[in-house]
XYZ file of C-alpha atoms in Angstrom:
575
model
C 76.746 -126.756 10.904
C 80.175 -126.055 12.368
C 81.733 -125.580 9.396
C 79.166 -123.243 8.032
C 79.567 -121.193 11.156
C 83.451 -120.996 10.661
C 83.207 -119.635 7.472
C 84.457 -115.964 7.359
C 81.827 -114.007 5.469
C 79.072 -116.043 7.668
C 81.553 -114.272 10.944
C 81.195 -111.015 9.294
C 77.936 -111.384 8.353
C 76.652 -112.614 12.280
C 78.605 -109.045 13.741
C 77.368 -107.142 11.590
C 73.575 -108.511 12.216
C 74.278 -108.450 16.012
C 75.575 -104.702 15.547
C 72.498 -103.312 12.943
C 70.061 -105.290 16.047
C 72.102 -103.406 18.416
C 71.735 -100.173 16.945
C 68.020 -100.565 16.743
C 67.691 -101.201 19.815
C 69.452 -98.350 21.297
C 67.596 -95.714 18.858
C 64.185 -97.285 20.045
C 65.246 -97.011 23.414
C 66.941 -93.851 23.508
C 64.235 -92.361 25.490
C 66.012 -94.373 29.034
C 69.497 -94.731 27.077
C 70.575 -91.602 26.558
C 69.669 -90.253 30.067
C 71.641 -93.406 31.199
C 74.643 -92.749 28.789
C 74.819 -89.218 29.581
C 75.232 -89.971 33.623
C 77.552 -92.332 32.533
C 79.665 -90.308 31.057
C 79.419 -87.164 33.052
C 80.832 -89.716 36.085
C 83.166 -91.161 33.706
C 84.402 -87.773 32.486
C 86.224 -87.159 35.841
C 87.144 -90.967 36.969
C 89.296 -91.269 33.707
C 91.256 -87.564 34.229
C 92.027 -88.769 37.057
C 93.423 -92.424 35.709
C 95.238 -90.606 32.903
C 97.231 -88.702 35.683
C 97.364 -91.333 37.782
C 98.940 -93.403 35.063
C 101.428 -90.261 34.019
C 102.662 -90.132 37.972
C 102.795 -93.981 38.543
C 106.291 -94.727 37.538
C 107.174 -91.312 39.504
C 105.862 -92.651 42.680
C 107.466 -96.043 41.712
C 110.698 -94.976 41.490
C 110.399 -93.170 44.646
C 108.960 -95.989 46.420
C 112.046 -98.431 44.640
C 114.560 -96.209 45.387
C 114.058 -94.192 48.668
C 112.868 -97.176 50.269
C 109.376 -95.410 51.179
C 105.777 -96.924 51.375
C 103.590 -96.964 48.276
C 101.318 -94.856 50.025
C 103.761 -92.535 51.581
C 105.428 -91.628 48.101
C 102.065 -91.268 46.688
C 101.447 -88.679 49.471
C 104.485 -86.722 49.463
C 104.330 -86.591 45.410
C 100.844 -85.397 45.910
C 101.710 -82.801 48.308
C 104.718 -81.164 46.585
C 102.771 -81.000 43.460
C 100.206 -79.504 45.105
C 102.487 -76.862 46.867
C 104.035 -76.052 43.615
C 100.676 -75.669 41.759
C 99.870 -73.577 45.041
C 103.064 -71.552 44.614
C 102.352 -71.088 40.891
C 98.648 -70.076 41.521
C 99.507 -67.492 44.328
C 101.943 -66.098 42.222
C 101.057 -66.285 38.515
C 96.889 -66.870 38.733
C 95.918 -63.568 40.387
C 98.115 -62.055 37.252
C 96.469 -63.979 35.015
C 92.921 -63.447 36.167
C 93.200 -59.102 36.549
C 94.654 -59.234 32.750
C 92.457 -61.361 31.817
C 89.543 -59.052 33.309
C 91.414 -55.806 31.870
C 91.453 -57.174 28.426
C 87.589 -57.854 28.596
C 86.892 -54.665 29.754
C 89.574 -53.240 27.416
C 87.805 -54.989 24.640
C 84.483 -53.350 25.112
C 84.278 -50.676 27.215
C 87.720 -49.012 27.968
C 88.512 -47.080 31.291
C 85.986 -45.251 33.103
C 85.117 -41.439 32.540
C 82.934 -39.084 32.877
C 81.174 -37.480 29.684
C 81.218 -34.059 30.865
C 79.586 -32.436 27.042
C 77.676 -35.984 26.871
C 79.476 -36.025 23.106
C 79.788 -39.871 23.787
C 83.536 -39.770 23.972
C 86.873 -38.925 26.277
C 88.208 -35.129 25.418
C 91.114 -34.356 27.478
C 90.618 -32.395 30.777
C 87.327 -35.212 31.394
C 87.943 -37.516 34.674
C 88.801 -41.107 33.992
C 89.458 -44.188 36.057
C 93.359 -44.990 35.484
C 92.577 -48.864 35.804
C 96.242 -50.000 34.686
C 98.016 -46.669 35.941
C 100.061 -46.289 33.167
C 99.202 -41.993 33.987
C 96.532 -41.794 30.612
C 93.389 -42.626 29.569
C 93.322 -46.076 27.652
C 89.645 -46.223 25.302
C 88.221 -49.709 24.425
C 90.220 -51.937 21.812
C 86.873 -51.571 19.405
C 87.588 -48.136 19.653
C 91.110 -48.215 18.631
C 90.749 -51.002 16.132
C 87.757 -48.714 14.219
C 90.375 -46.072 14.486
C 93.376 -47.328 13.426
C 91.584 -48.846 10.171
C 90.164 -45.707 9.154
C 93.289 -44.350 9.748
C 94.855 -46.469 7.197
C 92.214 -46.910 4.961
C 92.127 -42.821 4.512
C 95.989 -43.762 3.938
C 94.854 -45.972 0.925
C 92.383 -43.747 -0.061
C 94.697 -40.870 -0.515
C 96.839 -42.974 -2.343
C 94.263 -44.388 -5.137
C 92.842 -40.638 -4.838
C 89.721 -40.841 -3.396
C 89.613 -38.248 -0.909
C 88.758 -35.048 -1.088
C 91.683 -32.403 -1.017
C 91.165 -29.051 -0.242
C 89.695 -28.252 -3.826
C 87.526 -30.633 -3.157
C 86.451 -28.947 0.094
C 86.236 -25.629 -0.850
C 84.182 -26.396 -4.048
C 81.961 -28.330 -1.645
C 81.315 -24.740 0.325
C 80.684 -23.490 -3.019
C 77.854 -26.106 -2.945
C 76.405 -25.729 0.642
C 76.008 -22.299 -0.289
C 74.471 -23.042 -3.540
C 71.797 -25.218 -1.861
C 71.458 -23.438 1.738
C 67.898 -22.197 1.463
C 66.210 -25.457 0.149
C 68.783 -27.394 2.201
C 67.851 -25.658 5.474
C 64.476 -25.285 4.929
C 64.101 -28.742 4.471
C 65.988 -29.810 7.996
C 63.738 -27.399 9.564
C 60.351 -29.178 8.395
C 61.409 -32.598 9.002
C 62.624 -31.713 12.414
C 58.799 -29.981 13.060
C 59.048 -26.944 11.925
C 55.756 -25.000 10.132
C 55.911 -24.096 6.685
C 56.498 -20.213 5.991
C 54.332 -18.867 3.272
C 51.613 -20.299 1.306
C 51.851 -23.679 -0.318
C 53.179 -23.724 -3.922
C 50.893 -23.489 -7.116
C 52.644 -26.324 -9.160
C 54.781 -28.388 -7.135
C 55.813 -31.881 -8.197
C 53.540 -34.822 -7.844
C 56.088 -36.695 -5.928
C 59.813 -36.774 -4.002
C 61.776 -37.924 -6.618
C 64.565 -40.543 -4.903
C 67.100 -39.298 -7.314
C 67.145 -35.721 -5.675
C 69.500 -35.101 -2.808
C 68.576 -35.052 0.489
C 66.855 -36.961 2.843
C 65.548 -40.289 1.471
C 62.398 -40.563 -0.337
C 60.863 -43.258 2.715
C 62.095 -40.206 5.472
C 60.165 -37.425 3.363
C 56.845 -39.580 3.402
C 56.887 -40.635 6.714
C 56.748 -36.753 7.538
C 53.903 -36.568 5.017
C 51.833 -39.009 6.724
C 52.535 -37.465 10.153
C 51.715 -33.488 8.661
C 49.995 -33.927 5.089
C 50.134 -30.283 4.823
C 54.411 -30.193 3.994
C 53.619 -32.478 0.852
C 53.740 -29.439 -1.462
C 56.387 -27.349 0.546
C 58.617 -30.544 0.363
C 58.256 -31.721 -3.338
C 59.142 -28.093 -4.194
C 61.816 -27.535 -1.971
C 63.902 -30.806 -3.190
C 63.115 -29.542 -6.531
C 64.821 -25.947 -5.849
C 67.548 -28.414 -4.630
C 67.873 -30.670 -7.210
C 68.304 -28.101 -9.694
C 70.967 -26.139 -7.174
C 72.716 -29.747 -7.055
C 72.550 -29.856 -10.940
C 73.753 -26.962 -11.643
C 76.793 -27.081 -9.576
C 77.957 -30.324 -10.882
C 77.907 -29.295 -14.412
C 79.649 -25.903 -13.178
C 82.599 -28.663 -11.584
C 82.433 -30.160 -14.433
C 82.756 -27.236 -16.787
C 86.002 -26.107 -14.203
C 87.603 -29.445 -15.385
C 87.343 -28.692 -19.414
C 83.795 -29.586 -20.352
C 81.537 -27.819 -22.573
C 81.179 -24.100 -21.818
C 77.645 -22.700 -20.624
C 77.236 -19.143 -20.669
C 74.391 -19.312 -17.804
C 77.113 -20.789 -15.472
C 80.190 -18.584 -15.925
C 79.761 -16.839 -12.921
C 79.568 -19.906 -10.973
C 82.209 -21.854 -12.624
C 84.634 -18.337 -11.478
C 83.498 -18.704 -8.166
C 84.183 -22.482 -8.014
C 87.690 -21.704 -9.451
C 88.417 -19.597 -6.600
C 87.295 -21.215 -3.680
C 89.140 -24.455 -5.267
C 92.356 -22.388 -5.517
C 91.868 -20.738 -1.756
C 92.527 -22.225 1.220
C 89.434 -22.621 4.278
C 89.872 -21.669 7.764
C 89.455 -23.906 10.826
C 85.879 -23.487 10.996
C 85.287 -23.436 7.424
C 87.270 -27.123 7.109
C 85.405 -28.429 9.962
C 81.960 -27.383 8.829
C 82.833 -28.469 5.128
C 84.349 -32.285 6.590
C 81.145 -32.930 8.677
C 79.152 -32.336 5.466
C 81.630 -34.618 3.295
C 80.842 -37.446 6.304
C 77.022 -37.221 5.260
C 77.623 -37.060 2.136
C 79.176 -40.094 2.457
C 76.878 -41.586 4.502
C 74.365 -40.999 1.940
C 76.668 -42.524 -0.674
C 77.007 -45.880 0.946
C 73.160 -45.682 1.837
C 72.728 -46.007 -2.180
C 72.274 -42.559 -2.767
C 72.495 -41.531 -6.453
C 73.132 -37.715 -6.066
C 75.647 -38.217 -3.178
C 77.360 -40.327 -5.347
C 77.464 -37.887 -8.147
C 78.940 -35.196 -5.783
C 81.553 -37.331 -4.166
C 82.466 -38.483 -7.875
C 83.119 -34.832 -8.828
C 84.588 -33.661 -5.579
C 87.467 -36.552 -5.752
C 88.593 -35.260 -8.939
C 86.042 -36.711 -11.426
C 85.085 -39.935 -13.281
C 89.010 -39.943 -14.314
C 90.704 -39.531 -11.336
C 93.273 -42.627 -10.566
C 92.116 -45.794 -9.200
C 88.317 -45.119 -9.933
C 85.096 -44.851 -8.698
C 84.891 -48.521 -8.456
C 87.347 -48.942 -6.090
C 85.866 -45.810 -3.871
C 82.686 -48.050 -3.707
C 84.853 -51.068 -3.043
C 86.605 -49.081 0.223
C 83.119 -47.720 1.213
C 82.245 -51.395 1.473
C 84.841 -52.510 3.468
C 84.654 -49.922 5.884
C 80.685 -50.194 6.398
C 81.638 -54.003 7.001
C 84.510 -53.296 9.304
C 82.281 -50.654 11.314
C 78.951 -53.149 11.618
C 80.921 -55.806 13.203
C 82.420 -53.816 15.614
C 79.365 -52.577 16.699
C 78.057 -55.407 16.979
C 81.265 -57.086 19.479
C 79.894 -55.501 22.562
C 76.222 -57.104 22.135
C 77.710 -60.259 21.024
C 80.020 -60.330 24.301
C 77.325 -59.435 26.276
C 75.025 -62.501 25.156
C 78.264 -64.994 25.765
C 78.256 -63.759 29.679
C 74.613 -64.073 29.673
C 74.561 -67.883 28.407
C 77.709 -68.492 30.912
C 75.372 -66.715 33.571
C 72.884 -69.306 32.695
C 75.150 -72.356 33.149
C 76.041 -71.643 36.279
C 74.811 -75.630 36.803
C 77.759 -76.403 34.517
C 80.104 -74.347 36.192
C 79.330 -76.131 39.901
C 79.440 -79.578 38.002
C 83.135 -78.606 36.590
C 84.310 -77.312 40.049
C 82.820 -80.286 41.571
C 84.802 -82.708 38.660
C 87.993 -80.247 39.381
C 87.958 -81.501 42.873
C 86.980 -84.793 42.165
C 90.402 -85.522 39.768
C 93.102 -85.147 42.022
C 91.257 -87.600 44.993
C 90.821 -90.230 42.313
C 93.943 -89.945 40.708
C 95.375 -90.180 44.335
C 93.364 -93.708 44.986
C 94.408 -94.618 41.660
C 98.178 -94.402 42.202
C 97.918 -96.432 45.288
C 95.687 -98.853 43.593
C 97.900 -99.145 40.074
C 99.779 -102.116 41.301
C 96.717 -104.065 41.767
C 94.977 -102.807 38.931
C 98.065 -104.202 36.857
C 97.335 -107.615 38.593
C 93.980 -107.901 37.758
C 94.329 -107.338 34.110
C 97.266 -109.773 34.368
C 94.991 -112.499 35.566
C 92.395 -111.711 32.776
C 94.341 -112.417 29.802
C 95.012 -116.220 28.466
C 97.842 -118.193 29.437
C 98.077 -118.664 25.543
C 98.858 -115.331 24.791
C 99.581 -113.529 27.598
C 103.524 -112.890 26.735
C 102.484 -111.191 23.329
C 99.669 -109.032 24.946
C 101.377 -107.945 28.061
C 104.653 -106.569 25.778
C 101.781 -104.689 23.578
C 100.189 -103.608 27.045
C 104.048 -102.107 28.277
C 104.547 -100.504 24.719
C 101.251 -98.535 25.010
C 101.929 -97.988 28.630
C 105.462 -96.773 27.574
C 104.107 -94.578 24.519
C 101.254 -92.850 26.165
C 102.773 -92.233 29.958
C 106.113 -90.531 27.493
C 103.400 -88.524 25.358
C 101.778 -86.816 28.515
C 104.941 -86.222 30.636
C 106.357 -84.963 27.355
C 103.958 -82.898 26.128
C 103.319 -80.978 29.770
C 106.819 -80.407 29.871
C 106.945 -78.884 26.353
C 103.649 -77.125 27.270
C 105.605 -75.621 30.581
C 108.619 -74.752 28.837
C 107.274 -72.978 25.681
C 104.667 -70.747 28.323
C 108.015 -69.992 29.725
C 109.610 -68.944 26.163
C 106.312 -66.917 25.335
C 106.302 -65.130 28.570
C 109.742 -63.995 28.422
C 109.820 -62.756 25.100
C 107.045 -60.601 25.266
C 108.505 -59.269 28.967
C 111.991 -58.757 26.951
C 109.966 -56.608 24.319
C 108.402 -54.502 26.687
C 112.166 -53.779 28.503
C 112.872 -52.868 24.785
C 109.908 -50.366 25.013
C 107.797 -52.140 22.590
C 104.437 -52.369 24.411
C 102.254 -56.110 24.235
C 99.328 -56.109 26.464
C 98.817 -58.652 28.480
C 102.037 -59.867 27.127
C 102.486 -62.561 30.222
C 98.462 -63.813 29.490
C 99.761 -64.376 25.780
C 102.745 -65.965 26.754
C 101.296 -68.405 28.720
C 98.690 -69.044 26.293
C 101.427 -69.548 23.485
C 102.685 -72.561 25.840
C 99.676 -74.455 26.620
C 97.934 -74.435 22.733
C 101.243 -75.971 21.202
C 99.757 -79.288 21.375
C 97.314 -78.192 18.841
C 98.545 -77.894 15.300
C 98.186 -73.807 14.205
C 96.373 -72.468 17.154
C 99.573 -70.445 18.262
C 98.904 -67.825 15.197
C 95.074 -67.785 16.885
C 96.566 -66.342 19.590
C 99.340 -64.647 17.709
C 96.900 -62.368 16.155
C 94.897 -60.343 18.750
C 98.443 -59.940 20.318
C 100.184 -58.069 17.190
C 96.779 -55.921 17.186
C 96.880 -54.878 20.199
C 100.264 -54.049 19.846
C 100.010 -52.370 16.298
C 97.114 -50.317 18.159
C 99.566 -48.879 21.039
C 100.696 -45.114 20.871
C 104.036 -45.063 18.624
C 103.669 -48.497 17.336
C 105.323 -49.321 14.122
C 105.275 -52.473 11.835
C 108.424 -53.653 13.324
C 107.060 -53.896 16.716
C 104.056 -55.985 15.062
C 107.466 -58.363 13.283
C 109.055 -58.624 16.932
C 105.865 -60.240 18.552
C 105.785 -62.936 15.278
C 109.584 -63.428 16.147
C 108.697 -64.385 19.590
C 105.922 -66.838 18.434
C 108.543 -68.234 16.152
C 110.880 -69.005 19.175
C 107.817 -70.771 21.144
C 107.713 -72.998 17.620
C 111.182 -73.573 17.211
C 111.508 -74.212 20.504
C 108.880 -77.075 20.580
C 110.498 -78.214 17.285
C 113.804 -78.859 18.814
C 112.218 -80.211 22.475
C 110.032 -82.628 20.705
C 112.875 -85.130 19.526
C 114.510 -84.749 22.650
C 111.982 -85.040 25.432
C 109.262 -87.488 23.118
C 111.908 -89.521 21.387
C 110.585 -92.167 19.274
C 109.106 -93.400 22.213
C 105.347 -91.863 20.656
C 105.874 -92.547 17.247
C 102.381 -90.740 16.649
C 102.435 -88.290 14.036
C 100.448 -85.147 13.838
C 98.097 -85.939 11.475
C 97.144 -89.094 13.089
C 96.777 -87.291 16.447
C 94.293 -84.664 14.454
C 91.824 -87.557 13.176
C 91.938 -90.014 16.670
C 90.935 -86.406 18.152
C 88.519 -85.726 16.117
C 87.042 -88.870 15.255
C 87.739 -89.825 19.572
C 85.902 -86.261 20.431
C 82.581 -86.966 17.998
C 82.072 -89.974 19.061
C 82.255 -89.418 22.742
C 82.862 -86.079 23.290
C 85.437 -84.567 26.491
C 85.702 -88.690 26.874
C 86.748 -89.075 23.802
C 89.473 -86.174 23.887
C 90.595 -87.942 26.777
C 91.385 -91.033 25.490
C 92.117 -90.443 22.340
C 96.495 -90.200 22.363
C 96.240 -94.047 23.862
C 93.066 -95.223 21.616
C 95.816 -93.903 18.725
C 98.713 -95.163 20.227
C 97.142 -98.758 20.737
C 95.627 -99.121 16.900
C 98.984 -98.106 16.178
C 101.124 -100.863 18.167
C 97.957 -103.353 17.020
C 98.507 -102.512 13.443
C 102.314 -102.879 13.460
C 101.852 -105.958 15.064
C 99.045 -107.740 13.597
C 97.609 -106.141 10.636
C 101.457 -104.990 8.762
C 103.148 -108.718 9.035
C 99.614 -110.084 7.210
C 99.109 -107.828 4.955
C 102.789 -108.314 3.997
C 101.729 -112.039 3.701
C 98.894 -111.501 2.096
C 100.711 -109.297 -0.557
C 103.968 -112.219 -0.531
C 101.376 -115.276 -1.521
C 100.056 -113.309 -4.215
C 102.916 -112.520 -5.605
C 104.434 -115.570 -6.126
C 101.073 -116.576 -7.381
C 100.651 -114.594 -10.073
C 105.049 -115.691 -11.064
C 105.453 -118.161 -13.435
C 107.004 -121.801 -12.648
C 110.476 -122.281 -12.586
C 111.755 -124.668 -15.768
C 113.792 -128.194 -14.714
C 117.363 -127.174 -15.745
């Protein structure tokens, strides 16, 4: 019976019975385990912060305590009290910075400063009142508003260069138009927005709106129908009279361009010459660019007609870079303008579910508080903790373990000092680059926020271009701001990474040994399996499989790989 029980795959096969029976039981139970678990670990959360820092400032306090000549417990307190006045110091001086940029770029994102809407045309004009929030002597709008700006700025910059705007032959044939379809045009605006029909109803109108015609939208004519039955026949007639205006015009544009002659439309192909060949007044431009917006409007809405006009008004089905690509812009820009709209709501329903967590937010104030006293009680109580796990380990093999304990002791205690250090150093990099721009005159916002967000994500593989980003856009979106000024705020996130490069080496050494991708996965795999716990733990859960592996796992596997070798190698011959 012993021997059966010593046989390996009857070991393997026992564990992995007693972990499948372990399994079901926790997912039958799970109803009073998971309640259990989850107090566990919110208790647990807290108790091993606290033992991580307590383990980073141990040798600290013991090298105080070795070489001063002081108490445990008074080293532990005066380490514990200068830390705390510097991280004092730091918050009274850097935190109150940090919090009223912080607030200004929230408000900045969504709302912009203050004012008062005097003509209630939903934006600033000069001369209105604003709120000067950052006193920089101007008014600052919201960072949507900017953004939507700046990228119709440039994509009117690509569209004049693939020729898809209209130019001011394009304009001024488009007056030719608006006066070409005033009457049915007007009339129609006037009965949709309540007006009463003038005149008696037509003898033979059209049976229907025909959603090819321009205009209003076949669904926006019908709802008025159902509302006032008695416009049917005054509005199927009236697009008509349009449609036909529209018709005629675009085969008059066409005409101008070298098609086929048509008698009937000579004197309106003259008069489209001439307003393409004069130039518009003020009022005339205005008028004729809010009707190309509609137009447009109506275009990306799917509209066949509007389409047809726009086609003919940026030069024609030949003009460079085609009416594909026009389509392809209009795309991109409906896109662009939907999610911006749609930022404000969006950062409206993250304060409202942070509003309703307000549980959360005591319970990590409470933890916040709760770190520091057990790391405290943990310093004084390392020496004996130490003991204890001295006494639990076998005589037999309590040499080998205890030199594995020091070298994951040694690995992990050098990865956190290291890394805050790095951390503290880069923020310091960030934050002075982006201040030694802005002596340049190249404006960052919130350049010190950035800056010390630059420092404290270079643990994390990539996130510095995360934060990288919204920094060069808000600088790209500042008065006078020119590519180069976007280039100088990617040169200053390449000094945070080559600076972290270089400190790396030096302060980590080969001390660590862990490399990146192996810190990603025991992450990863660390934070799935037990969440903020798991985060927690994971650098010395990776640094111990590590030192186990080298130790255990490498030499047998070598063996393993040795006693098959020379089993598979042939005998050696008597000489």
């Amino acid at each position: 019976m012993r021997e059966l029980l010593d046989h390996p795959w009857v070991k393997v096969l026992i564990i992995a019975t007693t972990v499948a029976m372990c399994s079901f039981a926790l997912r039958e139970t799970a109803s009073v385990t998971l309640p259990v678990v989850n107090a566990v670990l919110d208790v647990a959360v807290p108790v091993a912060i606290g033992f991580v820092v307590a383990y980073v400032l141990t040798p600290l306090v013991d090298m105080i305590s070795r070489r001063v000549g002081f108490a445990r417990w008074v080293a532990a307190v005066g380490l514990f009290a200068g830390t705390t006045i510097l991280l004092f110091g730091s918050l009274v001086l850097f935190v109150p910075l940090l919090f009223k940029q912080s607030a200004e770029l929230a408000n900045q994102i969504a709302r912009g400063e203050p004012y008062v809407d005097r003509d209630v045309n939903g934006r600033w004009d000069a001369g209105e009142p604003f709120t000067d929030i950052n006193r920089n002597g101007k008014f600052d709008p919201s960072v949507i508003s900017r953004i939507t700006g700046w990228s119709q700025d440039h994509q009117q910059s690509i569209k004049r260069m693939a020729n898809l705007t209209v130019d001011d032959a394009g304009l001024g044939i488009l007056r030719v138009y608006l006066d070409e379809t005033r009457v049915p045009r007007l009339e129609i605006e006037r009965l949709l927005a309540g007006g009463e029909p003038s005149g008696s109803a037509p003898s033979d109108p059209p049976m229907g709106w025909n959603p090819a015609w321009p205009g209003p939208t076949a669904a926006d004519v019908e709802q008025a129908i159902v509302r006032r039955p008695q416009l049917a026949a005054h509005l199927y007639e009236l697009g008509r009279v349009w449609a036909d205006a529209h018709h005629r015009v675009v085969i008059a544009v066409r005409t101008l361009r070298g098609g086929p002659e048509d008698p009937d439309l000579a004197t309106l192909v003259e008069i489209l010459r001439a307003a393409a060949a004069g130039r518009l007044d003020p009022e005339a431009r205005a008028e004729a660019m809010a009707s190309l917006r509609r137009i447009e409007d109506a275009d990306q809405a799917g509209s066949a007609s509007a389409r047809e006009l726009l086609i003919e008004l940026r030069g024609g089905e030949g003009s460079f870079g085609g009416q594909a690509l026009a389509a392809a812009m209009n795309k991109v820009e409906g896109a662009v303008r939907s999610n911006l709209d749609r930022v404000p709501d969006r950062i409206g329903a993250w304060a409202e579910a942070s509003l309703s967590n307000l549980g959360a937010i005591g319970g990590l104030l409470i933890d916040t508080i709760l770190v520091p006293i057990y790391a405290f009680f943990l310093v004084l109580a390392m020496p004996q903790i130490r003991t204890g796990i001295k006494d639990l380990i076998p005589g037999s093999h309590r040499d080998g373990t205890l030199r594995i304990i020091r070298e994951v002791e040694r690995a992990v205690s050098a990865f956190f000092r290291g890394r805050l250090i790095i951390c503290l150093l880069c923020a310091l990099i960030g934050v002075a680059g982006f201040l030694a721009l802005q002596m340049f005159g190249i404006s960052v916002p919130y350049g010190i926020l950035f800056g010390v967000l630059l420092g404290l994500v270079t643990p994390i593989p990539m996130a510095g271009i995360v934060i990288t980003v919204p920094a060069v856009a808000l600088t790209m979106i500042q008065p006078g701001a020119t590519p180069i000024d976007g280039a100088l705020v990617f040169v200053v996130y390449g000094l945070v990474q080559a600076t972290e490069a270089v400190l790396i080496p030096v302060i980590l050494g080969r001390e660590v040994e862990i490399h990146p991708v192996w810190l990603i996965i025991a992450l990863l795999l660390s934070g799935k399996l037990l969440g903020v716990l798991g985060l927690i733990l994971a650098v010395p859960i990776a640094a111990t499989v590590r030192i186990l592996g080298r130790e255990y796992l490498w030499p047998r596997l070598r063996a393993w790989a040795a006693r098959g070798v020379e089993a598979v190698q042939p005998p050696k011959e008597d000489v």
